[in-house]
C-alpha cells in the first residue's frame, strides 16, 4: 500500500511539472524587458506584444517571417517614431520553458496598432525647440504656412513631382506632410513654379478618410491630410501615392514637357533595405522608379532628384544618368535620421538651397562661390556637412552638372557642365581668330593686339584683371544662356572695365539679374564698389552716376524684398544694415535705363 502511494505521488509530479514550468505573459514581459535594458542596453525603445497567437507575422511592405510554435510574441522598436526601415527585433518567449529567441528585422509588423503596448522610453526632441511661429500648435506640430516671403519670380519651364506614401495611416507621420509642405512652399513662393506644374502624390490622396498620424504609434492622433500645402485655400494634393498614379503622372509629363524644361523630384517616406520606398499600401522599387524617369528622357533639359527616405542610396545606380543630379540622405545600407517634425537631411538641404533655415528663422552660409544663388551641389554640400547619422550620397552627370543646376533651371546651354568653370589665359594673342568657350580669367599683362579677333564665351563668370590690354584688335565677350537673352544669370562679373579701351568692347553682358547689352563704356555708368565687404552691417557704396540727374539705390534681400531705398545725387552713400540678419544682400543702382547690381555680405 505504501509503495502504491509513492508511485502515485511520483506520477502526479511528472504530470504537474509542465504546468509548473509554463511561462505566463507577465513573466515573458519581464524577460523581454530585462533583455532590452541589460543586454541591448537601449536608451530609447518601445516594446509591444502580439495579442493573439500566430504562426506567421506579415511585415510592412508584405514580407513574412515565421513564429516559433507555442511562443509569446514581442516586437522591440530600437528607434521609436523614426522612419522605417531601421533596427528592430522580434522576441519570442517559449510558453513551455521560458526560453528566449531573437530575430532581427528592419521592418515592423504590418498592423502594429493591433498589438499591445508594453513599455517605452523615448525623447521627443522636437518638443524641446518647437516655436509657435514655425509650427501650428493646434494641429499638433504641422508646419505653418507662409514660411517664405514671396519673391514674385516666375519659372514657367519648371516642373516638380512630390511623393510621400506613408504606407498606412498609423505610419504616415506628420513629418512627411511637413517635409512636403516646406518643399512646396519653397517651389511656389521663392522659385515661382506654376502650381499646375507641381504633381503631389501623398497618402490616400483626396480621400476624406483619416490617413495622417499627428502623434506617435503609442498615442495616435489621426486626421485626413490637409490638401492645402501652402495656405492659399486650394487643394495641392491631387493624387494618392500609388504606382498607378505615379505612372499616370509621368505619362502626363512626357506629353507636356519639352527639351527646355526642368524637373525636380522629391521623395520622403519609409524605405526598405532592398531600396524600395513605401507608397500607400504598396512598395516602389528603384527599377520601377527608373522606368518612370526614363519616360521623359529627351523631354527635359535637366532632372534633379532629392530622396530622404532610409536606404535611399540604393536609387543612385538605378536612376543616375544624362542630365541628372541625384541626392540622397543615406547610403544603400543606412537608415535616415528624422524627428517627429521633419527629415533632418531634407530640412538642411532646403535651408542650404534657400540660404535660410525656416525652422530656426536664421540665414545659413551655403553659398560657396558667393554669387547669391544656391546650386544643387551647394545645397547638397551644406546638408551633408551637418551630422545626421548617415552618409548622404550624390551623383551628378559628368560630375559637374550640379554646379550649374538650380531649382529654377540650369545655367547656360545644355552642356555647360561639360566645360571647366574657369580657364586661365596666360599667353598674349597677337594674330588670327581664336575662340574660347568656358568661364575664363584673363590675367594682368595679357594683351590682345595686331588685329587679332578674339571671342570669349562663358557659362558662368568673366574676370578681366587690371592691366589686361586690347590694342589694335577686337574682343567679343559673352555670358551664354539657353535660347533667350533674358535668361537669369547667377554669377557674372566683369572687373576693371575701364582698363580696356572702349572702342574695342563688343557685346559684353554683365548684369546679375538679366543679360544686358553694353555698347560702350559710357553705357556702363553705374560701376559700383562696396567697402568693406563683407561688413558688420555698415558699409559705403561708391559709384559713378554718369550723366544721370539722380540715382535710385536699393538694398534687396535673397527673397527679392527691398529693405532699404533712397534717391541720391551723390557718388557715395553710407548705409547701416546692422539691424538686419547676417547673409547675402544685393545693392542695386538704377539711373536712366541702366541697372547695376553688386553683392554685399553681412557677417
Coordinates of C-alpha atoms in Angstrom, one line a residue, residues 7-494:
X7 CA 4.2 5.7 -7.2
X8 CA 1.0 7.8 -7.3
X9 CA 2.9 10.8 -5.9
X10 CA 5.7 10.4 -8.4
X11 CA 3.2 10.1 -11.2
X12 CA 1.5 13.4 -10.1
X13 CA 4.8 15.3 -10.1
X14 CA 5.6 14.1 -13.6
X15 CA 2.3 15.4 -15.0
X16 CA 2.4 18.6 -12.9
X17 CA 5.9 19.6 -13.9
X18 CA 4.9 21.1 -17.3
X19 CA 2.2 23.2 -15.6
X20 CA 4.7 24.4 -13.0
X21 CA 7.3 25.3 -15.8
X22 CA 4.8 27.1 -18.0
X23 CA 5.7 30.8 -18.6
X24 CA 3.0 33.4 -18.1
X25 CA 2.6 36.5 -20.3
X26 CA 3.8 38.7 -17.3
X27 CA 6.8 36.6 -16.9
X28 CA 7.6 36.8 -20.6
X29 CA 7.2 40.6 -20.4
X30 CA 9.7 40.7 -17.6
X31 CA 12.2 38.6 -19.5
X32 CA 11.9 40.8 -22.6
X33 CA 12.3 44.0 -20.5
X34 CA 15.5 42.6 -18.9
X35 CA 16.8 41.8 -22.4
X36 CA 16.1 45.3 -23.6
X37 CA 17.7 47.0 -20.6
X38 CA 20.5 44.7 -19.6
X39 CA 21.5 43.0 -22.9
X40 CA 20.7 45.5 -25.6
X41 CA 21.2 48.5 -23.2
X42 CA 19.0 50.7 -25.3
X43 CA 18.4 54.3 -24.2
X44 CA 15.3 54.6 -26.4
X45 CA 12.8 51.8 -27.1
X46 CA 9.2 50.7 -27.5
X47 CA 8.1 47.2 -26.8
X48 CA 4.8 45.6 -28.0
X49 CA 3.3 42.2 -27.6
X50 CA 1.0 40.3 -30.0
X51 CA -2.5 39.9 -28.6
X52 CA -3.1 36.6 -30.2
X53 CA -1.2 33.5 -31.3
X54 CA 0.1 33.4 -34.9
X55 CA 2.4 31.2 -36.9
X56 CA 3.4 33.9 -39.4
X57 CA 4.0 37.7 -39.0
X58 CA 3.4 39.9 -42.0
X59 CA 5.7 42.9 -42.1
X60 CA 5.3 46.3 -43.6
X61 CA 5.8 46.0 -47.4
X62 CA 4.4 42.5 -47.4
X63 CA 7.3 40.4 -46.2
X64 CA 6.6 37.4 -43.9
X65 CA 8.5 35.8 -41.0
X66 CA 7.8 32.5 -39.2
X67 CA 7.0 32.3 -35.5
X68 CA 8.3 29.5 -33.2
X69 CA 5.4 27.4 -32.1
X70 CA 3.8 27.9 -28.6
X71 CA 5.5 31.3 -28.1
X72 CA 4.7 34.7 -26.6
X73 CA 5.5 37.2 -29.4
X74 CA 7.1 40.6 -28.8
X75 CA 8.2 43.4 -31.1
X76 CA 11.1 45.7 -30.0
X77 CA 11.5 49.1 -31.8
X78 CA 15.0 50.4 -31.2
X79 CA 14.3 53.8 -32.7
X80 CA 10.8 54.8 -31.8
X81 CA 8.9 57.1 -34.2
X82 CA 11.8 57.1 -36.7
X83 CA 11.3 56.3 -40.4
X84 CA 11.2 52.6 -41.4
X85 CA 13.3 50.7 -42.0
X86 CA 15.5 50.8 -39.0
X87 CA 16.9 48.4 -36.5
X88 CA 14.2 46.4 -34.6
X89 CA 13.8 42.9 -33.3
X90 CA 11.2 40.2 -32.6
X91 CA 11.5 38.4 -29.3
X92 CA 9.8 35.0 -28.8
X93 CA 9.4 33.6 -25.3
X94 CA 8.6 29.9 -25.1
X95 CA 5.4 29.3 -23.2
X96 CA 6.6 25.9 -22.1
X97 CA 10.0 26.6 -20.8
X98 CA 10.6 30.4 -20.9
X99 CA 13.5 30.3 -23.3
X100 CA 14.1 33.5 -25.3
X101 CA 14.9 33.6 -29.0
X102 CA 15.5 36.8 -31.1
X103 CA 15.1 37.6 -34.7
X104 CA 16.5 40.9 -36.1
X105 CA 14.5 43.0 -38.6
X106 CA 14.3 46.4 -40.1
X107 CA 10.5 46.5 -40.6
X108 CA 7.6 46.3 -38.1
X109 CA 4.5 44.2 -38.2
X110 CA 2.1 45.4 -40.8
X111 CA -0.6 46.2 -38.3
X112 CA 1.4 47.1 -35.2
X113 CA -1.6 49.2 -34.0
X114 CA -3.3 45.9 -33.2
X115 CA -0.5 44.9 -30.8
X116 CA -0.5 45.6 -27.1
X117 CA 1.8 48.4 -25.8
X118 CA 4.1 47.2 -23.1
X119 CA 6.8 49.8 -22.2
X120 CA 8.5 52.7 -23.8
X121 CA 11.3 55.2 -23.3
X122 CA 12.0 58.0 -25.8
X123 CA 12.7 61.7 -26.1
X124 CA 10.8 63.8 -28.5
X125 CA 13.5 66.4 -29.4
X126 CA 11.0 68.5 -31.3
X127 CA 9.2 69.3 -28.1
X128 CA 12.3 71.0 -26.8
X129 CA 12.5 73.6 -29.6
X130 CA 9.2 74.0 -31.3
X131 CA 8.3 77.6 -31.8
X132 CA 4.7 78.9 -32.4
X133 CA 5.9 81.0 -35.3
X134 CA 7.0 77.9 -37.2
X135 CA 4.5 75.2 -36.1
X136 CA 0.8 75.2 -35.8
X137 CA 0.2 74.0 -32.2
X138 CA -3.5 73.5 -32.7
X139 CA -2.6 70.8 -35.3
X140 CA 0.0 69.0 -33.1
X141 CA 3.1 70.1 -35.0
X142 CA 2.1 70.6 -38.6
X143 CA 4.3 73.2 -40.2
X144 CA 2.8 76.7 -40.6
X145 CA 2.0 78.3 -44.0
X146 CA 3.9 81.4 -45.2
X147 CA 7.3 80.2 -44.2
X148 CA 9.0 82.1 -47.0
X149 CA 8.5 85.6 -48.4
X150 CA 7.1 85.6 -52.0
X151 CA 9.7 86.8 -54.5
X152 CA 7.5 87.3 -57.5
X153 CA 9.8 85.1 -59.5
X154 CA 8.2 83.1 -62.4
X155 CA 9.6 79.8 -63.6
X156 CA 7.1 78.5 -66.3
X157 CA 9.6 75.9 -67.5
X158 CA 10.0 74.2 -64.1
X159 CA 8.1 71.1 -63.1
X160 CA 8.1 69.0 -59.9
X161 CA 6.8 65.7 -58.6
X162 CA 6.5 65.3 -54.8
X163 CA 5.9 61.8 -53.4
X164 CA 5.0 60.5 -50.0
X165 CA 3.2 57.3 -49.3
X166 CA 3.5 56.7 -45.6
X167 CA 2.2 53.1 -46.2
X168 CA -0.8 53.4 -43.8
X169 CA -2.5 55.9 -41.6
X170 CA -0.5 54.9 -38.5
X171 CA 2.9 55.0 -40.2
X172 CA 2.2 58.2 -42.2
X173 CA 3.7 60.6 -39.7
X174 CA 3.2 64.3 -39.6
X175 CA 6.8 64.9 -40.6
X176 CA 6.0 63.7 -44.1
X177 CA 3.3 66.3 -44.5
X178 CA 5.7 68.9 -43.1
X179 CA 8.5 67.9 -45.5
X180 CA 6.2 68.2 -48.5
X181 CA 4.7 71.4 -47.3
X182 CA 8.1 73.0 -46.8
X183 CA 9.3 71.9 -50.3
X184 CA 6.0 73.0 -51.9
X185 CA 6.1 76.4 -50.3
X186 CA 9.7 77.0 -51.5
X187 CA 8.9 76.0 -55.0
X188 CA 5.8 78.3 -55.3
X189 CA 6.8 81.2 -53.1
X190 CA 10.5 81.5 -53.7
X191 CA 11.1 80.0 -57.2
X192 CA 7.8 80.7 -58.8
X193 CA 6.8 77.2 -60.0
X194 CA 3.3 77.3 -61.6
X195 CA 1.0 75.3 -59.4
X196 CA -0.2 73.3 -62.4
X197 CA 3.4 72.1 -62.9
X198 CA 3.6 70.5 -59.5
X199 CA 2.3 67.0 -59.1
X200 CA 1.8 66.0 -55.4
X201 CA 1.1 62.3 -54.6
X202 CA 0.6 61.8 -50.9
X203 CA -1.1 59.2 -48.7
X204 CA -4.6 58.3 -49.8
X205 CA -4.9 61.5 -51.9
X206 CA -8.2 63.3 -51.8
X207 CA -10.0 60.6 -49.8
X208 CA -11.6 62.2 -46.8
X209 CA -10.7 59.2 -44.5
X210 CA -8.0 59.7 -41.9
X211 CA -4.6 59.0 -43.4
X212 CA -2.2 61.1 -41.3
X213 CA -0.9 60.4 -37.8
X214 CA -0.1 63.6 -36.0
X215 CA 1.4 61.9 -33.0
X216 CA 3.2 58.6 -32.1
X217 CA 2.2 55.0 -32.6
X218 CA 1.6 54.7 -28.9
X219 CA -0.8 57.6 -28.8
X220 CA -2.0 58.2 -32.3
X221 CA -4.0 61.2 -33.4
X222 CA -5.4 60.5 -36.8
X223 CA -6.7 63.1 -39.3
X224 CA -7.3 63.4 -43.0
X225 CA -4.2 65.1 -44.6
X226 CA -4.8 68.8 -45.2
X227 CA -4.8 69.0 -49.0
X228 CA -3.6 72.6 -49.0
X229 CA 0.2 72.7 -48.6
X230 CA 0.8 76.4 -48.9
X231 CA -2.2 78.1 -47.3
X232 CA -3.8 79.7 -50.3
X233 CA -7.1 77.8 -49.8
X234 CA -6.7 75.5 -52.9
X235 CA -6.1 71.8 -52.8
X236 CA -2.5 70.9 -53.7
X237 CA -2.6 67.1 -53.1
X238 CA -4.3 65.7 -56.1
X239 CA -3.2 62.0 -56.2
X240 CA -2.9 59.1 -53.8
X241 CA 0.7 57.7 -53.7
X242 CA 0.2 54.6 -55.7
X243 CA 2.3 53.1 -58.6
X244 CA -0.7 53.5 -61.0
X245 CA -0.8 57.3 -60.2
X246 CA 3.0 57.7 -60.4
X247 CA 2.9 56.1 -63.9
X248 CA 0.0 58.4 -64.9
X249 CA 1.8 61.5 -63.7
X250 CA 5.0 60.6 -65.7
X251 CA 2.9 59.8 -68.7
X252 CA 1.4 63.3 -68.5
X253 CA 4.9 64.9 -68.0
X254 CA 6.0 63.1 -71.1
X255 CA 3.3 64.7 -73.1
X256 CA 3.7 68.2 -71.5
X257 CA 7.4 68.7 -71.1
X258 CA 9.9 70.0 -73.8
X259 CA 13.6 70.0 -74.1
X260 CA 13.7 73.4 -72.5
X261 CA 12.0 72.3 -69.3
X262 CA 13.4 71.3 -65.9
X263 CA 12.1 68.6 -63.5
X264 CA 12.7 68.4 -59.7
X265 CA 11.5 65.2 -57.9
X266 CA 11.3 65.0 -54.2
X267 CA 10.6 61.8 -52.2
X268 CA 10.0 61.5 -48.5
X269 CA 8.9 58.2 -47.0
X270 CA 9.8 55.0 -45.3
X271 CA 12.3 52.8 -47.1
X272 CA 13.4 49.2 -47.1
X273 CA 16.9 47.7 -47.2
X274 CA 16.1 46.4 -50.7
X275 CA 15.8 50.0 -51.8
X276 CA 12.1 50.1 -52.1
X277 CA 10.1 53.1 -50.8
X278 CA 6.6 52.8 -49.2
X279 CA 3.7 54.1 -51.2
X280 CA 0.1 53.9 -49.9
X281 CA -0.2 50.2 -49.0
X282 CA 2.5 49.1 -51.5
X283 CA 6.2 49.5 -52.3
X284 CA 8.0 51.0 -55.2
X285 CA 11.4 49.7 -56.2
X286 CA 14.4 51.6 -57.7
X287 CA 14.0 49.8 -61.0
X288 CA 10.3 50.8 -61.2
X289 CA 11.3 54.4 -60.5
X290 CA 13.9 54.2 -63.2
X291 CA 11.2 53.2 -65.7
X292 CA 9.1 56.2 -64.9
X293 CA 12.0 58.7 -65.1
X294 CA 13.1 57.3 -68.4
X295 CA 9.8 58.3 -69.9
X296 CA 11.0 61.8 -70.0
X297 CA 14.4 61.2 -71.5
X298 CA 14.9 63.9 -74.1
X299 CA 11.9 65.7 -72.6
X300 CA 13.8 67.7 -70.0
X301 CA 16.9 69.9 -70.1
X302 CA 17.7 68.6 -66.6
X303 CA 16.3 66.4 -63.9
X304 CA 17.2 66.7 -60.2
X305 CA 16.1 64.1 -57.6
X306 CA 16.2 64.5 -53.8
X307 CA 15.3 61.5 -51.7
X308 CA 15.3 61.5 -47.9
X309 CA 14.0 58.0 -47.0
X310 CA 16.0 55.3 -45.4
X311 CA 18.4 53.3 -47.7
X312 CA 17.8 56.0 -50.4
X313 CA 21.3 55.5 -51.8
X314 CA 20.0 52.3 -53.4
X315 CA 18.5 54.5 -56.1
X316 CA 21.8 56.1 -57.2
X317 CA 22.9 53.3 -59.6
X318 CA 19.5 52.8 -61.0
X319 CA 18.4 56.3 -61.8
X320 CA 21.7 58.3 -62.4
X321 CA 22.1 59.3 -66.0
X322 CA 22.5 62.0 -68.6
X323 CA 21.4 65.5 -67.5
X324 CA 20.6 64.2 -64.0
X325 CA 21.7 65.1 -60.4
X326 CA 20.7 62.7 -57.7
X327 CA 20.9 63.4 -54.0
X328 CA 20.0 61.0 -51.1
X329 CA 20.1 61.3 -47.4
X330 CA 21.8 57.9 -46.8
X331 CA 23.7 55.2 -48.5
X332 CA 22.0 51.9 -49.7
X333 CA 22.9 50.3 -46.3
X334 CA 21.9 53.1 -43.9
X335 CA 18.8 54.5 -42.3
X336 CA 18.0 58.2 -42.3
X337 CA 17.6 60.3 -39.2
X338 CA 14.3 62.1 -38.7
X339 CA 12.5 63.8 -35.8
X340 CA 8.8 63.7 -35.4
X341 CA 8.6 67.0 -37.3
X342 CA 10.9 66.7 -40.3
X343 CA 13.6 64.9 -42.1
X344 CA 16.9 66.2 -40.8
X345 CA 18.8 66.0 -44.1
X346 CA 15.8 67.2 -46.1
X347 CA 15.4 70.2 -43.8
X348 CA 19.1 71.1 -44.1
X349 CA 19.1 70.6 -47.9
X350 CA 16.2 73.1 -48.2
X351 CA 17.9 75.5 -45.9
X352 CA 21.0 75.3 -48.0
X353 CA 19.1 75.8 -51.2
X354 CA 17.5 79.0 -49.9
X355 CA 20.3 80.3 -47.7
X356 CA 17.7 80.4 -44.9
X357 CA 16.6 77.9 -42.2
X358 CA 12.9 78.5 -41.6
X359 CA 12.8 76.2 -38.6
X360 CA 15.2 78.5 -36.6
X361 CA 14.5 81.6 -38.7
X362 CA 18.2 82.3 -39.5
X363 CA 20.2 82.7 -42.6
X364 CA 22.8 80.0 -43.4
X365 CA 26.1 80.1 -45.2
X366 CA 25.7 77.7 -48.0
X367 CA 26.7 79.9 -51.0
X368 CA 30.2 78.6 -51.6
X369 CA 31.0 80.7 -54.6
X370 CA 29.4 83.8 -53.1
X371 CA 27.2 84.5 -56.1
X372 CA 24.0 84.9 -54.2
X373 CA 22.4 81.8 -55.5
X374 CA 22.4 78.2 -54.4
X375 CA 23.1 75.3 -56.8
X376 CA 22.3 71.7 -56.3
X377 CA 25.9 71.0 -55.4
X378 CA 26.0 73.8 -52.9
X379 CA 22.7 72.7 -51.3
X380 CA 23.9 69.1 -51.0
X381 CA 27.3 70.1 -49.6
X382 CA 25.7 72.2 -46.9
X383 CA 23.2 69.5 -45.9
X384 CA 25.9 66.7 -45.9
X385 CA 28.2 68.8 -43.8
X386 CA 25.8 68.6 -40.9
X387 CA 26.0 65.3 -39.0
X388 CA 22.8 63.2 -39.3
X389 CA 23.9 59.7 -38.5
X390 CA 24.1 58.6 -42.2
X391 CA 26.2 59.1 -45.2
X392 CA 24.5 61.2 -47.8
X393 CA 25.1 60.3 -51.5
X394 CA 25.5 62.5 -54.6
X395 CA 25.6 61.8 -58.3
X396 CA 25.8 64.4 -61.0
X397 CA 26.2 64.0 -64.7
X398 CA 29.9 64.0 -65.6
X399 CA 30.5 65.1 -62.0
X400 CA 29.7 68.7 -62.9
X401 CA 26.1 69.3 -63.7
X402 CA 25.1 70.1 -60.1
X403 CA 27.4 73.1 -60.2
X404 CA 25.2 74.7 -62.9
X405 CA 21.9 73.3 -61.8
X406 CA 19.4 75.3 -59.7
X407 CA 15.9 74.7 -58.5
X408 CA 14.7 77.1 -61.2
X409 CA 16.9 75.8 -64.0
X410 CA 20.4 75.1 -65.5
X411 CA 22.8 77.9 -66.1
X412 CA 23.9 78.3 -69.7
X413 CA 23.3 76.0 -72.5
X414 CA 22.6 72.2 -72.4
X415 CA 26.2 71.1 -71.9
X416 CA 27.5 73.9 -69.8
X417 CA 28.7 71.4 -67.2
X418 CA 30.9 69.7 -69.8
X419 CA 33.3 72.6 -69.6
X420 CA 35.6 73.7 -66.7
X421 CA 34.3 76.7 -64.8
X422 CA 37.5 78.7 -65.3
X423 CA 40.3 78.7 -67.8
X424 CA 43.4 80.9 -67.2
X425 CA 44.6 82.5 -70.4
X426 CA 48.2 83.4 -69.7
X427 CA 49.6 84.0 -73.2
X428 CA 49.3 87.0 -75.4
X429 CA 47.2 86.7 -78.6
X430 CA 48.7 88.7 -81.4
X431 CA 47.2 87.3 -84.6
X432 CA 44.5 85.2 -86.2
X433 CA 41.0 84.4 -84.8
X434 CA 40.6 82.5 -81.6
X435 CA 37.5 81.3 -79.7
X436 CA 37.3 80.1 -76.1
X437 CA 34.1 78.7 -74.5
X438 CA 34.4 78.4 -70.8
X439 CA 34.5 80.5 -67.7
X440 CA 37.8 82.3 -68.1
X441 CA 40.2 84.5 -66.3
X442 CA 42.5 87.0 -68.2
X443 CA 45.5 87.8 -66.1
X444 CA 47.3 91.2 -65.8
X445 CA 49.8 91.9 -68.6
X446 CA 47.9 89.7 -71.1
X447 CA 47.5 91.5 -74.4
X448 CA 45.3 91.2 -77.5
X449 CA 46.9 93.1 -80.4
X450 CA 47.8 93.3 -84.1
X451 CA 44.3 92.9 -85.5
X452 CA 43.6 89.7 -83.6
X453 CA 39.9 88.8 -83.5
X454 CA 39.2 87.1 -80.1
X455 CA 35.9 85.8 -78.8
X456 CA 35.3 84.6 -75.3
X457 CA 32.1 82.9 -74.2
X458 CA 31.3 81.8 -70.6
X459 CA 28.5 79.9 -68.9
X460 CA 29.5 81.4 -65.6
X461 CA 32.0 84.2 -65.0
X462 CA 34.3 86.5 -66.8
X463 CA 37.1 88.3 -65.0
X464 CA 39.3 90.9 -66.7
X465 CA 42.1 91.7 -64.4
X466 CA 43.7 95.1 -64.1
X467 CA 46.5 95.5 -66.7
X468 CA 44.8 93.5 -69.4
X469 CA 45.0 95.3 -72.7
X470 CA 43.3 95.3 -76.1
X471 CA 45.3 97.2 -78.6
X472 CA 44.5 97.4 -82.3
X473 CA 42.4 94.3 -82.1
X474 CA 38.9 93.1 -81.4
X475 CA 37.5 91.4 -78.3
X476 CA 34.0 90.0 -78.0
X477 CA 33.0 88.6 -74.6
X478 CA 29.6 87.0 -73.9
X479 CA 27.8 85.3 -71.0
X480 CA 25.9 82.4 -72.5
X481 CA 22.4 81.4 -71.7
X482 CA 20.0 78.9 -73.3
X483 CA 17.8 80.1 -76.1
X484 CA 16.9 83.5 -74.7
X485 CA 18.8 86.7 -73.9
X486 CA 16.5 87.2 -70.9
X487 CA 17.6 84.1 -69.1
X488 CA 18.6 85.0 -65.5
X489 CA 22.3 84.8 -64.5
X490 CA 23.7 83.9 -61.1
X491 CA 27.4 84.7 -61.3
X492 CA 28.7 87.2 -63.8
X493 CA 31.3 89.8 -63.2
X494 CA 33.4 92.0 -65.5

